[in-house]
Amino acid sequence: AVFYLTPVRNLLLFFCYNNKKVVIDLFKNMAKKEKPIGEITHVFAKIGVAVIKFSQPVSVGDEIRIKGHSEDFSQVIESMQIEHEQVKKAKKGQEVGMKMDGKVHEGDKIYFEE
């Protein structure tokens, strides 16, 4: 096993030495952990609406990503409601109702889409 591992190891070291920036960027991206900007607190499954509590301000037009145990999809915020009133922005800590493009569950996390 050592005999076959040595050429692979040498090739990897050669690549790393000649492509330092690529390797550094790769490790930076691996270390970067996404921070959620909100969480789904309630779901109205029949009408496809979720209540989301945001921990950061968001606006209509922002692209978000929803990650749960079984779902992972992106969508653009087309509209939001607070107490049945349309709003263009949601502040930190506010809960808003939003039509969802996919199936979601309570506890699913919301992220900004990059």
mmCIF file of C-alpha atoms in Angstrom:
data_model
loop_
_atom_site.group_PDB
_atom_site.id
_atom_site.type_symbol
_atom_site.label_atom_id
_atom_site.label_comp_id
_atom_site.label_asym_id
_atom_site.label_seq_id
_atom_site.Cartn_x
_atom_site.Cartn_y
_atom_site.Cartn_z
ATOM 1 C CA ALA A 1 0.000 0.000 0.000
ATOM 2 C CA VAL A 2 2.868 2.388 0.764
ATOM 3 C CA PHE A 3 4.356 1.775 -2.691
ATOM 4 C CA TYR A 4 1.164 2.978 -4.414
ATOM 5 C CA LEU A 5 0.545 5.830 -1.982
ATOM 6 C CA THR A 6 3.925 7.511 -2.546
ATOM 7 C CA PRO A 7 3.323 8.621 -6.176
ATOM 8 C CA VAL A 8 -0.099 9.974 -5.223
ATOM 9 C CA ARG A 9 1.417 11.790 -2.241
ATOM 10 C CA ASN A 10 4.153 13.283 -4.418
ATOM 11 C CA LEU A 11 1.636 14.418 -7.008
ATOM 12 C CA LEU A 12 -0.496 16.044 -4.304
ATOM 13 C CA LEU A 13 2.521 17.829 -2.798
ATOM 14 C CA PHE A 14 3.589 19.022 -6.270
ATOM 15 C CA PHE A 15 0.091 20.382 -6.942
ATOM 16 C CA CYS A 16 -0.101 22.122 -3.546
ATOM 17 C CA TYR A 17 3.346 23.696 -3.946
ATOM 18 C CA ASN A 18 2.623 25.035 -7.449
ATOM 19 C CA ASN A 19 -0.971 26.117 -6.747
ATOM 20 C CA LYS A 20 -0.778 27.660 -3.287
ATOM 21 C CA LYS A 21 -3.566 30.166 -3.915
ATOM 22 C CA VAL A 22 -5.951 27.472 -5.161
ATOM 23 C CA VAL A 23 -5.266 25.301 -2.118
ATOM 24 C CA ILE A 24 -5.624 28.238 0.306
ATOM 25 C CA ASP A 25 -8.951 29.255 -1.274
ATOM 26 C CA LEU A 26 -10.143 25.666 -1.116
ATOM 27 C CA PHE A 27 -9.414 25.445 2.623
ATOM 28 C CA LYS A 28 -10.986 28.855 3.292
ATOM 29 C CA ASN A 29 -14.188 27.726 1.588
ATOM 30 C CA MET A 30 -14.183 24.480 3.565
ATOM 31 C CA ALA A 31 -13.757 26.392 6.836
ATOM 32 C CA LYS A 32 -16.462 28.946 6.053
ATOM 33 C CA LYS A 33 -19.636 27.924 7.834
ATOM 34 C CA GLU A 34 -22.954 29.294 6.712
ATOM 35 C CA LYS A 35 -24.852 31.243 9.345
ATOM 36 C CA PRO A 36 -28.649 30.988 9.274
ATOM 37 C CA ILE A 37 -30.616 34.214 8.873
ATOM 38 C CA GLY A 38 -33.911 32.718 10.000
ATOM 39 C CA GLU A 39 -35.923 29.682 10.968
ATOM 40 C CA ILE A 40 -39.359 28.357 10.057
ATOM 41 C CA THR A 41 -41.557 28.496 13.155
ATOM 42 C CA HIS A 42 -44.876 27.340 11.688
ATOM 43 C CA VAL A 43 -46.135 25.756 8.459
ATOM 44 C CA PHE A 44 -49.553 25.981 6.815
ATOM 45 C CA ALA A 45 -49.023 22.963 4.552
ATOM 46 C CA LYS A 46 -52.367 23.068 2.710
ATOM 47 C CA ILE A 47 -51.742 26.564 1.345
ATOM 48 C CA GLY A 48 -47.937 26.279 1.106
ATOM 49 C CA VAL A 49 -47.179 29.127 3.502
ATOM 50 C CA ALA A 50 -44.549 29.237 6.230
ATOM 51 C CA VAL A 51 -43.999 31.606 9.138
ATOM 52 C CA ILE A 52 -40.343 32.581 9.305
ATOM 53 C CA LYS A 53 -38.589 34.361 12.163
ATOM 54 C CA PHE A 54 -35.635 36.279 10.739
ATOM 55 C CA SER A 55 -32.473 37.033 12.708
ATOM 56 C CA GLN A 56 -31.318 39.514 10.038
ATOM 57 C CA PRO A 57 -33.177 42.065 7.925
ATOM 58 C CA VAL A 58 -34.455 40.806 4.552
ATOM 59 C CA SER A 59 -36.295 42.425 1.657
ATOM 60 C CA VAL A 60 -38.558 41.403 -1.178
ATOM 61 C CA GLY A 61 -36.284 40.376 -4.047
ATOM 62 C CA ASP A 62 -33.632 38.740 -1.840
ATOM 63 C CA GLU A 63 -32.697 35.179 -2.782
ATOM 64 C CA ILE A 64 -32.817 32.747 0.122
ATOM 65 C CA ARG A 65 -32.012 29.090 0.607
ATOM 66 C CA ILE A 66 -34.113 26.746 2.741
ATOM 67 C CA LYS A 67 -32.339 23.779 4.282
ATOM 68 C CA GLY A 68 -34.049 21.068 6.251
ATOM 69 C CA HIS A 69 -33.724 17.376 6.958
ATOM 70 C CA SER A 70 -35.257 16.376 3.643
ATOM 71 C CA GLU A 71 -35.337 19.581 1.580
ATOM 72 C CA ASP A 72 -32.736 21.984 0.232
ATOM 73 C CA PHE A 73 -33.906 24.572 -2.305
ATOM 74 C CA SER A 74 -33.573 28.240 -3.203
ATOM 75 C CA GLN A 75 -36.176 30.847 -3.958
ATOM 76 C CA VAL A 76 -36.572 34.581 -4.368
ATOM 77 C CA ILE A 77 -38.708 36.390 -1.793
ATOM 78 C CA GLU A 78 -41.639 37.551 -3.908
ATOM 79 C CA SER A 79 -43.838 38.806 -1.076
ATOM 80 C CA MET A 80 -44.074 38.813 2.718
ATOM 81 C CA GLN A 81 -46.905 39.492 5.111
ATOM 82 C CA ILE A 82 -47.049 40.558 8.734
ATOM 83 C CA GLU A 83 -50.517 40.279 10.294
ATOM 84 C CA HIS A 84 -52.096 39.959 6.788
ATOM 85 C CA GLU A 85 -50.427 43.193 5.589
ATOM 86 C CA GLN A 86 -47.957 43.164 2.700
ATOM 87 C CA VAL A 87 -44.476 44.366 3.667
ATOM 88 C CA LYS A 88 -41.376 44.984 1.546
ATOM 89 C CA LYS A 89 -38.852 44.478 4.374
ATOM 90 C CA ALA A 90 -38.651 42.425 7.538
ATOM 91 C CA LYS A 91 -36.510 43.555 10.441
ATOM 92 C CA LYS A 92 -34.412 41.397 12.727
ATOM 93 C CA GLY A 93 -36.664 39.425 15.073
ATOM 94 C CA GLN A 94 -39.853 39.825 13.038
ATOM 95 C CA GLU A 95 -41.990 36.877 12.007
ATOM 96 C CA VAL A 96 -43.398 36.995 8.492
ATOM 97 C CA GLY A 97 -45.660 34.790 6.430
ATOM 98 C CA MET A 98 -44.281 33.728 3.091
ATOM 99 C CA LYS A 99 -45.417 31.486 0.226
ATOM 100 C CA MET A 100 -42.887 28.676 -0.217
ATOM 101 C CA ASP A 101 -41.830 27.071 -3.515
ATOM 102 C CA GLY A 102 -41.153 23.680 -1.905
ATOM 103 C CA LYS A 103 -42.141 21.534 1.039
ATOM 104 C CA VAL A 104 -40.838 22.846 4.374
ATOM 105 C CA HIS A 105 -41.012 21.853 8.022
ATOM 106 C CA GLU A 106 -40.841 23.654 11.342
ATOM 107 C CA GLY A 107 -37.221 24.112 12.347
ATOM 108 C CA ASP A 108 -35.875 24.343 8.780
ATOM 109 C CA LYS A 109 -33.144 26.977 8.527
ATOM 110 C CA ILE A 110 -33.066 29.923 6.135
ATOM 111 C CA TYR A 111 -29.820 31.239 4.606
ATOM 112 C CA PHE A 112 -28.917 33.965 2.117
ATOM 113 C CA GLU A 113 -28.211 32.364 -1.246
ATOM 114 C CA GLU A 114 -24.721 33.100 -2.492
#
